[in-house]
């Protein structure tokens, strides 16, 4: 399921997800070195062992997506940050946590690549934003939400 999400994002969002992955990898390396890892060797052994032991639960993934959606609504409605930028910023954060705390493992999905985590996160956050603050968004932000959800629905065979 997660592998097909890349195809459901708009062209603009796809480019941003690739940039997101690069940025997350760079941030992860910087933070891992700061935590005592050897450059190029990944996370410290203790963090790697913790990540290998337990995948991120679906409950955690849902909680993080809900928190991200609340944050996106706040950023877009109150601070006038563009929707795409707010969604991608939150996707970066969740991708970082899942990749570095849980080794990219998600319950019921196995080990995922950062792009897959980011794509799934984008869909989850956008869906929750649609349910939450959609009626308070401007036309450009609504268009982004509608396009992402429409592409996702087409990719999974839905009628939306």
CSV table of N, CA and C in Angstrom, one decimal:
chain,number,residue,atom,x,y,z
A,1,UNK,N,0.8,-1.2,0.0
A,1,UNK,CA,0.0,0.0,0.0
A,1,UNK,C,0.9,1.3,0.0
A,2,UNK,N,1.9,1.3,0.9
A,2,UNK,CA,2.7,2.5,1.0
A,2,UNK,C,3.5,2.8,-0.3
A,3,UNK,N,3.9,1.7,-1.0
A,3,UNK,CA,4.7,1.9,-2.2
A,3,UNK,C,3.9,2.7,-3.3
A,4,UNK,N,2.6,2.6,-3.3
A,4,UNK,CA,1.8,3.2,-4.4
A,4,UNK,C,1.5,4.7,-4.0
A,5,UNK,N,1.8,5.1,-2.8
A,5,UNK,CA,1.4,6.5,-2.4
A,5,UNK,C,2.2,7.5,-3.2
A,6,UNK,N,3.5,7.2,-3.6
A,6,UNK,CA,4.3,8.2,-4.4
A,6,UNK,C,3.5,8.6,-5.6
A,7,UNK,N,2.8,7.6,-6.2
A,7,UNK,CA,2.1,7.9,-7.5
A,7,UNK,C,0.9,8.8,-7.2
A,8,UNK,N,0.4,8.9,-6.0
A,8,UNK,CA,-0.8,9.6,-5.8
A,8,UNK,C,-0.6,11.1,-5.4
A,9,UNK,N,0.6,11.5,-5.2
A,9,UNK,CA,0.9,12.9,-4.9
A,9,UNK,C,1.0,13.7,-6.2
A,10,UNK,N,0.6,15.0,-6.0
A,10,UNK,CA,0.8,15.9,-7.2
A,10,UNK,C,2.2,16.0,-7.5
A,11,UNK,N,2.5,16.4,-8.7
A,11,UNK,CA,3.9,16.5,-9.2
A,11,UNK,C,4.7,17.5,-8.3
A,12,UNK,N,4.1,18.5,-7.9
A,12,UNK,CA,4.8,19.5,-7.0
A,12,UNK,C,5.1,18.8,-5.6
A,13,UNK,N,4.1,18.1,-5.1
A,13,UNK,CA,4.4,17.4,-3.8
A,13,UNK,C,5.4,16.3,-3.9
A,14,UNK,N,5.4,15.6,-5.1
A,14,UNK,CA,6.4,14.6,-5.3
A,14,UNK,C,7.8,15.1,-5.2
A,15,UNK,N,8.1,16.3,-5.8
A,15,UNK,CA,9.4,16.9,-5.8
A,15,UNK,C,9.7,17.2,-4.3
A,16,UNK,N,8.7,17.8,-3.6
A,16,UNK,CA,8.9,18.2,-2.2
A,16,UNK,C,9.2,17.0,-1.4
A,17,UNK,N,8.6,15.8,-1.6
A,17,UNK,CA,8.9,14.6,-0.8
A,17,UNK,C,10.3,14.2,-1.0
A,18,UNK,N,10.8,14.2,-2.3
A,18,UNK,CA,12.2,13.9,-2.5
A,18,UNK,C,13.1,14.8,-1.7
A,19,UNK,N,12.8,16.1,-1.8
A,19,UNK,CA,13.6,17.1,-1.0
A,19,UNK,C,13.5,16.8,0.5
A,20,UNK,N,12.3,16.4,0.9
A,20,UNK,CA,12.1,16.1,2.3
A,20,UNK,C,12.9,14.9,2.7
A,21,UNK,N,13.0,13.9,1.9
A,21,UNK,CA,13.8,12.7,2.2
A,21,UNK,C,15.3,13.1,2.4
A,22,UNK,N,15.8,13.9,1.5
A,22,UNK,CA,17.2,14.3,1.5
A,22,UNK,C,17.4,15.2,2.8
A,23,UNK,N,16.5,16.1,3.1
A,23,UNK,CA,16.6,16.9,4.3
A,23,UNK,C,16.5,16.0,5.6
A,24,UNK,N,15.6,15.1,5.6
A,24,UNK,CA,15.5,14.2,6.7
A,24,UNK,C,16.8,13.4,6.9
A,25,UNK,N,17.3,12.9,5.8
A,25,UNK,CA,18.6,12.1,5.9
A,25,UNK,C,19.7,12.9,6.5
A,26,UNK,N,19.8,14.2,6.0
A,26,UNK,CA,20.9,15.1,6.5
A,26,UNK,C,20.7,15.4,7.9
A,27,UNK,N,19.4,15.7,8.3
A,27,UNK,CA,19.1,16.0,9.7
A,27,UNK,C,19.4,14.8,10.6
A,28,UNK,N,19.0,13.6,10.1
A,28,UNK,CA,19.2,12.4,10.9
A,28,UNK,C,20.7,12.2,11.1
A,29,UNK,N,21.5,12.4,10.1
A,29,UNK,CA,23.0,12.2,10.2
A,29,UNK,C,23.5,13.2,11.2
A,30,UNK,N,23.1,14.4,11.1
A,30,UNK,CA,23.6,15.5,12.0
A,30,UNK,C,23.2,15.1,13.5
A,31,UNK,N,22.0,14.7,13.7
A,31,UNK,CA,21.6,14.4,15.0
A,31,UNK,C,22.2,13.2,15.6
A,32,UNK,N,22.4,12.2,14.7
A,32,UNK,CA,23.0,10.9,15.1
A,32,UNK,C,24.4,11.2,15.6
A,33,UNK,N,25.2,12.0,14.8
A,33,UNK,CA,26.6,12.3,15.2
A,33,UNK,C,26.5,13.1,16.5
A,34,UNK,N,25.6,14.0,16.7
A,34,UNK,CA,25.5,14.7,17.9
A,34,UNK,C,25.2,13.8,19.1
A,35,UNK,N,24.6,12.6,18.8
A,35,UNK,CA,24.2,11.7,19.9
A,35,UNK,C,25.4,10.6,20.1
A,36,UNK,N,26.5,10.8,19.4
A,36,UNK,CA,27.6,9.9,19.6
A,36,UNK,C,27.8,8.9,18.5
A,37,UNK,N,27.1,8.9,17.4
A,37,UNK,CA,27.3,7.9,16.3
A,37,UNK,C,28.5,8.4,15.5
A,38,UNK,N,29.1,7.4,14.9
A,38,UNK,CA,30.2,7.7,13.9
A,38,UNK,C,29.6,8.0,12.6
A,39,UNK,N,30.1,9.1,12.0
A,39,UNK,CA,29.5,9.5,10.7
A,39,UNK,C,29.6,8.3,9.7
A,40,UNK,N,28.4,8.1,9.0
A,40,UNK,CA,28.4,7.0,8.0
A,40,UNK,C,28.0,5.7,8.7
A,41,UNK,N,28.0,5.6,10.0
A,41,UNK,CA,27.7,4.4,10.7
A,41,UNK,C,26.3,4.3,11.2
A,42,UNK,N,25.5,5.4,11.0
A,42,UNK,CA,24.1,5.4,11.5
A,42,UNK,C,24.0,5.8,12.9
A,43,UNK,N,22.9,5.3,13.6
A,43,UNK,CA,22.6,5.7,14.9
A,43,UNK,C,23.6,4.9,15.9
A,44,UNK,N,23.7,5.5,17.1
A,44,UNK,CA,24.5,4.7,18.1
A,44,UNK,C,23.9,3.4,18.3
A,45,UNK,N,24.7,2.4,18.7
A,45,UNK,CA,24.2,1.0,18.9
A,45,UNK,C,23.0,0.9,19.7
A,46,UNK,N,22.9,1.6,20.8
A,46,UNK,CA,21.8,1.6,21.7
A,46,UNK,C,20.5,2.0,21.0
A,47,UNK,N,20.6,3.0,20.2
A,47,UNK,CA,19.4,3.5,19.5
A,47,UNK,C,19.0,2.5,18.4
A,48,UNK,N,20.0,1.9,17.7
A,48,UNK,CA,19.7,0.9,16.7
A,48,UNK,C,19.0,-0.3,17.3
A,49,UNK,N,19.5,-0.7,18.5
A,49,UNK,CA,18.9,-1.9,19.1
A,49,UNK,C,17.4,-1.6,19.5
A,50,UNK,N,17.2,-0.4,20.0
A,50,UNK,CA,15.8,0.0,20.4
A,50,UNK,C,14.9,0.1,19.1
A,51,UNK,N,15.4,0.6,18.1
A,51,UNK,CA,14.7,0.7,16.8
A,51,UNK,C,14.3,-0.7,16.2
A,52,UNK,N,15.3,-1.6,16.4
A,52,UNK,CA,15.1,-2.9,15.8
A,52,UNK,C,14.1,-3.7,16.6
A,53,UNK,N,14.0,-3.4,17.9
A,53,UNK,CA,13.2,-4.2,18.8
A,53,UNK,C,11.7,-4.0,18.6
A,54,UNK,N,11.2,-2.8,18.3
A,54,UNK,CA,9.8,-2.5,18.3
A,54,UNK,C,9.4,-1.5,17.2
A,55,UNK,N,8.4,-1.9,16.3
A,55,UNK,CA,8.0,-1.0,15.3
A,55,UNK,C,7.1,0.1,15.9
A,56,UNK,N,6.9,1.2,15.2
A,56,UNK,CA,5.9,2.2,15.6
A,56,UNK,C,4.5,1.6,15.5
A,57,UNK,N,3.8,1.8,16.6
A,57,UNK,CA,2.4,1.2,16.5
A,57,UNK,C,1.5,2.0,15.6
A,58,UNK,N,0.4,1.4,15.2
A,58,UNK,CA,-0.6,2.2,14.4
A,58,UNK,C,-1.2,3.3,15.3
A,59,UNK,N,-1.4,3.0,16.6
A,59,UNK,CA,-1.9,4.1,17.5
A,59,UNK,C,-1.0,5.3,17.5
A,60,UNK,N,0.3,5.0,17.6
A,60,UNK,CA,1.3,6.1,17.6
A,60,UNK,C,1.3,6.9,16.3
A,61,UNK,N,1.2,6.1,15.2
A,61,UNK,CA,1.2,6.8,13.9
A,61,UNK,C,-0.1,7.7,13.7
A,62,UNK,N,-1.2,7.1,14.2
A,62,UNK,CA,-2.4,7.9,14.1
A,62,UNK,C,-2.3,9.1,15.0
A,63,UNK,N,-1.8,9.0,16.2
A,63,UNK,CA,-1.6,10.1,17.1
A,63,UNK,C,-0.7,11.2,16.6
A,64,UNK,N,0.4,10.8,16.0
A,64,UNK,CA,1.3,11.8,15.4
A,64,UNK,C,0.7,12.5,14.2
A,65,UNK,N,-0.1,11.7,13.4
A,65,UNK,CA,-0.8,12.4,12.2
A,65,UNK,C,-1.9,13.3,12.7
A,66,UNK,N,-2.6,13.0,13.8
A,66,UNK,CA,-3.6,13.9,14.3
A,66,UNK,C,-2.9,15.2,14.9
A,67,UNK,N,-1.8,15.0,15.6
A,67,UNK,CA,-1.1,16.2,16.1
A,67,UNK,C,-0.5,17.0,15.0
A,68,UNK,N,0.0,16.4,14.0
A,68,UNK,CA,0.5,17.1,12.8
A,68,UNK,C,-0.7,17.9,12.1
A,69,UNK,N,-1.8,17.3,12.0
A,69,UNK,CA,-3.0,18.0,11.3
A,69,UNK,C,-3.4,19.2,12.1
A,70,UNK,N,-3.4,19.1,13.5
A,70,UNK,CA,-3.7,20.2,14.3
A,70,UNK,C,-2.7,21.3,14.1
A,71,UNK,N,-1.4,20.9,14.1
A,71,UNK,CA,-0.4,21.9,13.8
A,71,UNK,C,-0.5,22.6,12.5
A,72,UNK,N,-0.8,21.8,11.4
A,72,UNK,CA,-0.9,22.3,10.1
A,72,UNK,C,-2.1,23.3,10.1
A,73,UNK,N,-3.2,23.0,10.7
A,73,UNK,CA,-4.3,23.9,10.7
A,73,UNK,C,-3.9,25.2,11.4
A,74,UNK,N,-3.2,25.1,12.5
A,74,UNK,CA,-2.8,26.3,13.2
A,74,UNK,C,-1.9,27.1,12.4
A,75,UNK,N,-0.9,26.5,11.7
A,75,UNK,CA,0.1,27.2,10.9
A,75,UNK,C,-0.6,27.9,9.7
A,76,UNK,N,-1.5,27.2,9.1
A,76,UNK,CA,-2.1,27.7,7.9
A,76,UNK,C,-3.2,28.8,8.2
A,77,UNK,N,-4.0,28.5,9.1
A,77,UNK,CA,-5.1,29.4,9.4
A,77,UNK,C,-4.7,30.6,10.2
A,78,UNK,N,-3.9,30.4,11.2
A,78,UNK,CA,-3.5,31.5,12.1
A,78,UNK,C,-2.2,32.3,11.6
A,79,UNK,N,-1.2,31.5,11.1
A,79,UNK,CA,0.0,32.1,10.7
A,79,UNK,C,0.2,32.3,9.2
A,80,UNK,N,-0.8,31.9,8.5
A,80,UNK,CA,-0.8,32.1,7.0
A,80,UNK,C,0.4,31.4,6.3
A,81,UNK,N,0.8,30.3,6.8
A,81,UNK,CA,1.9,29.5,6.1
A,81,UNK,C,1.2,28.7,5.0
A,82,UNK,N,1.7,28.6,3.8
A,82,UNK,CA,1.1,27.9,2.8
A,82,UNK,C,0.9,26.4,3.2
A,83,UNK,N,-0.3,25.8,2.8
A,83,UNK,CA,-0.6,24.5,3.2
A,83,UNK,C,0.5,23.5,2.8
A,84,UNK,N,0.9,23.5,1.6
A,84,UNK,CA,1.9,22.5,1.2
A,84,UNK,C,3.2,22.6,2.1
A,85,UNK,N,3.6,23.8,2.4
A,85,UNK,CA,4.8,23.9,3.2
A,85,UNK,C,4.5,23.4,4.6
A,86,UNK,N,3.4,23.7,5.2
A,86,UNK,CA,3.0,23.2,6.5
A,86,UNK,C,2.9,21.7,6.6
A,87,UNK,N,2.3,21.1,5.6
A,87,UNK,CA,2.1,19.6,5.5
A,87,UNK,C,3.5,19.0,5.4
A,88,UNK,N,4.3,19.4,4.5
A,88,UNK,CA,5.6,18.8,4.3
A,88,UNK,C,6.5,19.0,5.5
A,89,UNK,N,6.4,20.1,6.2
A,89,UNK,CA,7.2,20.3,7.4
A,89,UNK,C,6.9,19.3,8.5
A,90,UNK,N,5.6,19.0,8.6
A,90,UNK,CA,5.1,18.0,9.6
A,90,UNK,C,5.5,16.6,9.2
A,91,UNK,N,5.4,16.4,7.9
A,91,UNK,CA,5.8,15.0,7.3
A,91,UNK,C,7.3,14.8,7.6
A,92,UNK,N,8.1,15.8,7.5
A,92,UNK,CA,9.5,15.6,7.8
A,92,UNK,C,9.7,15.2,9.2
A,93,UNK,N,9.0,15.8,10.1
A,93,UNK,CA,9.1,15.5,11.6
A,93,UNK,C,8.7,14.1,11.9
A,94,UNK,N,7.6,13.7,11.4
A,94,UNK,CA,7.1,12.3,11.6
A,94,UNK,C,8.1,11.3,11.0
A,95,UNK,N,8.5,11.6,9.7
A,95,UNK,CA,9.4,10.7,9.1
A,95,UNK,C,10.7,10.6,9.9
A,96,UNK,N,11.2,11.6,10.4
A,96,UNK,CA,12.4,11.6,11.2
A,96,UNK,C,12.2,10.7,12.4
A,97,UNK,N,11.1,10.9,13.2
A,97,UNK,CA,10.8,10.1,14.4
A,97,UNK,C,10.7,8.6,14.0
A,98,UNK,N,10.0,8.2,13.0
A,98,UNK,CA,9.8,6.8,12.6
A,98,UNK,C,11.1,6.2,12.1
A,99,UNK,N,11.8,7.0,11.3
A,99,UNK,CA,13.1,6.4,10.8
A,99,UNK,C,14.1,6.2,11.8
A,100,UNK,N,14.2,7.2,12.7
A,100,UNK,CA,15.3,7.1,13.7
A,100,UNK,C,15.0,6.5,15.0
A,101,UNK,N,13.8,6.6,15.4
A,101,UNK,CA,13.4,6.0,16.7
A,101,UNK,C,12.9,4.5,16.5
A,102,UNK,N,12.3,4.2,15.4
A,102,UNK,CA,11.8,2.9,15.2
A,102,UNK,C,12.4,2.2,14.0
A,103,UNK,N,13.5,2.7,13.5
A,103,UNK,CA,14.2,2.0,12.4
A,103,UNK,C,13.4,2.0,11.1
A,104,UNK,N,12.4,2.8,10.9
A,104,UNK,CA,11.6,2.8,9.7
A,104,UNK,C,10.5,1.7,9.8
A,105,UNK,N,10.4,1.1,10.9
A,105,UNK,CA,9.4,0.0,11.0
A,105,UNK,C,8.1,0.5,11.5
A,106,UNK,N,7.0,0.1,10.9
A,106,UNK,CA,5.6,0.5,11.3
A,106,UNK,C,4.8,-0.8,11.4
A,107,UNK,N,4.1,-0.9,12.5
A,107,UNK,CA,3.3,-2.1,12.7
A,107,UNK,C,2.4,-2.3,11.5
A,108,UNK,N,2.2,-3.6,11.1
A,108,UNK,CA,1.3,-4.0,10.0
A,108,UNK,C,1.9,-3.5,8.6
A,109,UNK,N,3.0,-2.9,8.6
A,109,UNK,CA,3.6,-2.4,7.3
A,109,UNK,C,5.0,-2.9,7.1
A,110,UNK,N,5.7,-3.2,8.1
A,110,UNK,CA,7.1,-3.7,8.1
A,110,UNK,C,8.0,-2.5,8.0
A,111,UNK,N,9.2,-2.8,7.5
A,111,UNK,CA,10.2,-1.7,7.4
A,111,UNK,C,10.0,-0.9,6.1
A,112,UNK,N,9.9,0.4,6.3
A,112,UNK,CA,9.6,1.3,5.2
A,112,UNK,C,10.8,2.3,4.9
A,113,UNK,N,10.9,2.7,3.7
A,113,UNK,CA,11.8,3.7,3.3
A,113,UNK,C,11.3,5.1,3.7
A,114,UNK,N,12.2,6.0,3.9
A,114,UNK,CA,11.7,7.4,4.3
A,114,UNK,C,10.7,8.0,3.4
A,115,UNK,N,10.8,7.7,2.1
A,115,UNK,CA,9.9,8.2,1.1
A,115,UNK,C,8.5,7.7,1.4
A,116,UNK,N,8.4,6.4,1.7
A,116,UNK,CA,7.2,5.7,2.0
A,116,UNK,C,6.5,6.3,3.3
A,117,UNK,N,7.3,6.5,4.3
A,117,UNK,CA,6.8,7.0,5.5
A,117,UNK,C,6.3,8.5,5.3
A,118,UNK,N,7.1,9.3,4.5
A,118,UNK,CA,6.6,10.6,4.2
A,118,UNK,C,5.3,10.6,3.4
A,119,UNK,N,5.2,9.8,2.4
A,119,UNK,CA,4.0,9.7,1.6
A,119,UNK,C,2.8,9.3,2.4
A,120,UNK,N,2.9,8.3,3.2
A,120,UNK,CA,1.8,7.9,4.1
A,120,UNK,C,1.4,8.9,5.1
A,121,UNK,N,2.4,9.6,5.6
A,121,UNK,CA,2.1,10.7,6.5
A,121,UNK,C,1.4,11.8,5.9
A,122,UNK,N,1.8,12.2,4.6
A,122,UNK,CA,1.1,13.3,3.9
A,122,UNK,C,-0.3,12.9,3.7
A,123,UNK,N,-0.6,11.7,3.3
A,123,UNK,CA,-2.0,11.3,3.1
A,123,UNK,C,-2.8,11.4,4.4
A,124,UNK,N,-2.2,10.9,5.4
A,124,UNK,CA,-2.9,10.9,6.7
A,124,UNK,C,-3.2,12.3,7.2
A,125,UNK,N,-2.2,13.1,7.2
A,125,UNK,CA,-2.3,14.5,7.6
A,125,UNK,C,-3.3,15.3,6.8
A,126,UNK,N,-3.2,15.2,5.5
A,126,UNK,CA,-4.1,15.9,4.6
A,126,UNK,C,-5.6,15.4,4.8
A,127,UNK,N,-5.8,14.1,5.0
A,127,UNK,CA,-7.1,13.6,5.3
A,127,UNK,C,-7.7,14.2,6.6
A,128,UNK,N,-6.9,14.3,7.6
A,128,UNK,CA,-7.3,14.9,8.9
A,128,UNK,C,-7.5,16.4,8.8
A,129,UNK,N,-6.7,17.1,8.0
A,129,UNK,CA,-6.9,18.5,7.8
A,129,UNK,C,-8.2,18.7,7.1
A,130,UNK,N,-8.5,17.9,6.1
A,130,UNK,CA,-9.8,18.0,5.4
A,130,UNK,C,-11.0,17.9,6.3
A,131,UNK,N,-10.9,17.0,7.3
A,131,UNK,CA,-11.9,16.8,8.3
A,131,UNK,C,-12.0,17.9,9.3
A,132,UNK,N,-10.8,18.6,9.5
A,132,UNK,CA,-10.7,19.6,10.6
A,132,UNK,C,-11.0,21.0,10.3
A,133,UNK,N,-10.1,21.6,9.5
A,133,UNK,CA,-10.1,23.1,9.3
A,133,UNK,C,-10.4,23.4,7.8
A,134,UNK,N,-10.8,22.5,7.0
A,134,UNK,CA,-10.9,22.8,5.6
A,134,UNK,C,-11.8,24.0,5.3
A,135,UNK,N,-12.9,24.2,6.0
A,135,UNK,CA,-13.8,25.3,5.8
A,135,UNK,C,-13.2,26.6,6.1
A,136,UNK,N,-12.1,26.7,6.8
A,136,UNK,CA,-11.4,27.9,7.1
A,136,UNK,C,-10.2,28.2,6.2
A,137,UNK,N,-10.0,27.4,5.2
A,137,UNK,CA,-8.8,27.5,4.3
A,137,UNK,C,-9.1,28.4,3.1
A,138,UNK,N,-8.1,29.0,2.6
A,138,UNK,CA,-8.2,29.8,1.3
A,138,UNK,C,-8.2,28.8,0.2
A,139,UNK,N,-8.5,29.4,-1.0
A,139,UNK,CA,-8.7,28.6,-2.2
A,139,UNK,C,-7.5,27.8,-2.6
A,140,UNK,N,-6.3,28.4,-2.5
A,140,UNK,CA,-5.1,27.7,-2.9
A,140,UNK,C,-4.8,26.5,-2.0
A,141,UNK,N,-5.0,26.7,-0.7
A,141,UNK,CA,-4.8,25.6,0.3
A,141,UNK,C,-5.8,24.5,0.1
A,142,UNK,N,-7.1,24.9,-0.2
A,142,UNK,CA,-8.1,23.8,-0.4
A,142,UNK,C,-7.8,23.1,-1.7
A,143,UNK,N,-7.2,23.7,-2.7
A,143,UNK,CA,-6.9,23.1,-3.9
A,143,UNK,C,-5.8,22.0,-3.7
A,144,UNK,N,-4.8,22.3,-2.9
A,144,UNK,CA,-3.7,21.4,-2.5
A,144,UNK,C,-4.3,20.2,-1.9
A,145,UNK,N,-5.2,20.4,-0.9
A,145,UNK,CA,-5.8,19.3,-0.2
A,145,UNK,C,-6.6,18.4,-1.1
A,146,UNK,N,-7.5,19.1,-2.0
A,146,UNK,CA,-8.3,18.3,-2.9
A,146,UNK,C,-7.5,17.5,-3.9
A,147,UNK,N,-6.4,18.1,-4.4
A,147,UNK,CA,-5.6,17.4,-5.4
A,147,UNK,C,-4.9,16.2,-4.8
A,148,UNK,N,-4.4,16.3,-3.6
A,148,UNK,CA,-3.7,15.2,-2.9
A,148,UNK,C,-4.7,14.1,-2.7
A,149,UNK,N,-5.9,14.4,-2.1
A,149,UNK,CA,-6.9,13.4,-1.9
A,149,UNK,C,-7.5,12.8,-3.1
A,150,UNK,N,-7.6,13.6,-4.2
A,150,UNK,CA,-8.1,13.0,-5.4
A,150,UNK,C,-7.1,12.1,-6.0
A,151,UNK,N,-5.9,12.4,-6.1
A,151,UNK,CA,-4.8,11.5,-6.6
A,151,UNK,C,-4.7,10.2,-5.8
A,152,UNK,N,-4.9,10.4,-4.5
A,152,UNK,CA,-4.8,9.2,-3.6
A,152,UNK,C,-6.0,8.3,-3.9
A,153,UNK,N,-7.2,8.9,-4.0
A,153,UNK,CA,-8.4,8.1,-4.3
A,153,UNK,C,-8.3,7.3,-5.7
A,154,UNK,N,-7.7,8.0,-6.7
A,154,UNK,CA,-7.6,7.4,-8.0
A,154,UNK,C,-6.6,6.2,-7.9
A,155,UNK,N,-5.5,6.4,-7.1
A,155,UNK,CA,-4.5,5.4,-7.0
A,155,UNK,C,-5.0,4.2,-6.3
A,156,UNK,N,-5.9,4.3,-5.4
A,156,UNK,CA,-6.4,3.1,-4.6
A,156,UNK,C,-7.8,2.7,-5.2
A,157,UNK,N,-8.2,3.3,-6.2
A,157,UNK,CA,-9.5,2.9,-6.9
A,157,UNK,C,-10.8,3.4,-6.3
A,158,UNK,N,-10.6,4.5,-5.5
A,158,UNK,CA,-11.8,5.1,-4.9
A,158,UNK,C,-12.6,6.0,-5.8
A,159,UNK,N,-13.7,6.5,-5.4
A,159,UNK,CA,-14.5,7.4,-6.2
A,159,UNK,C,-14.5,8.8,-5.9
A,160,UNK,N,-13.6,9.3,-5.0
A,160,UNK,CA,-13.6,10.7,-4.6
A,160,UNK,C,-13.0,11.6,-5.6
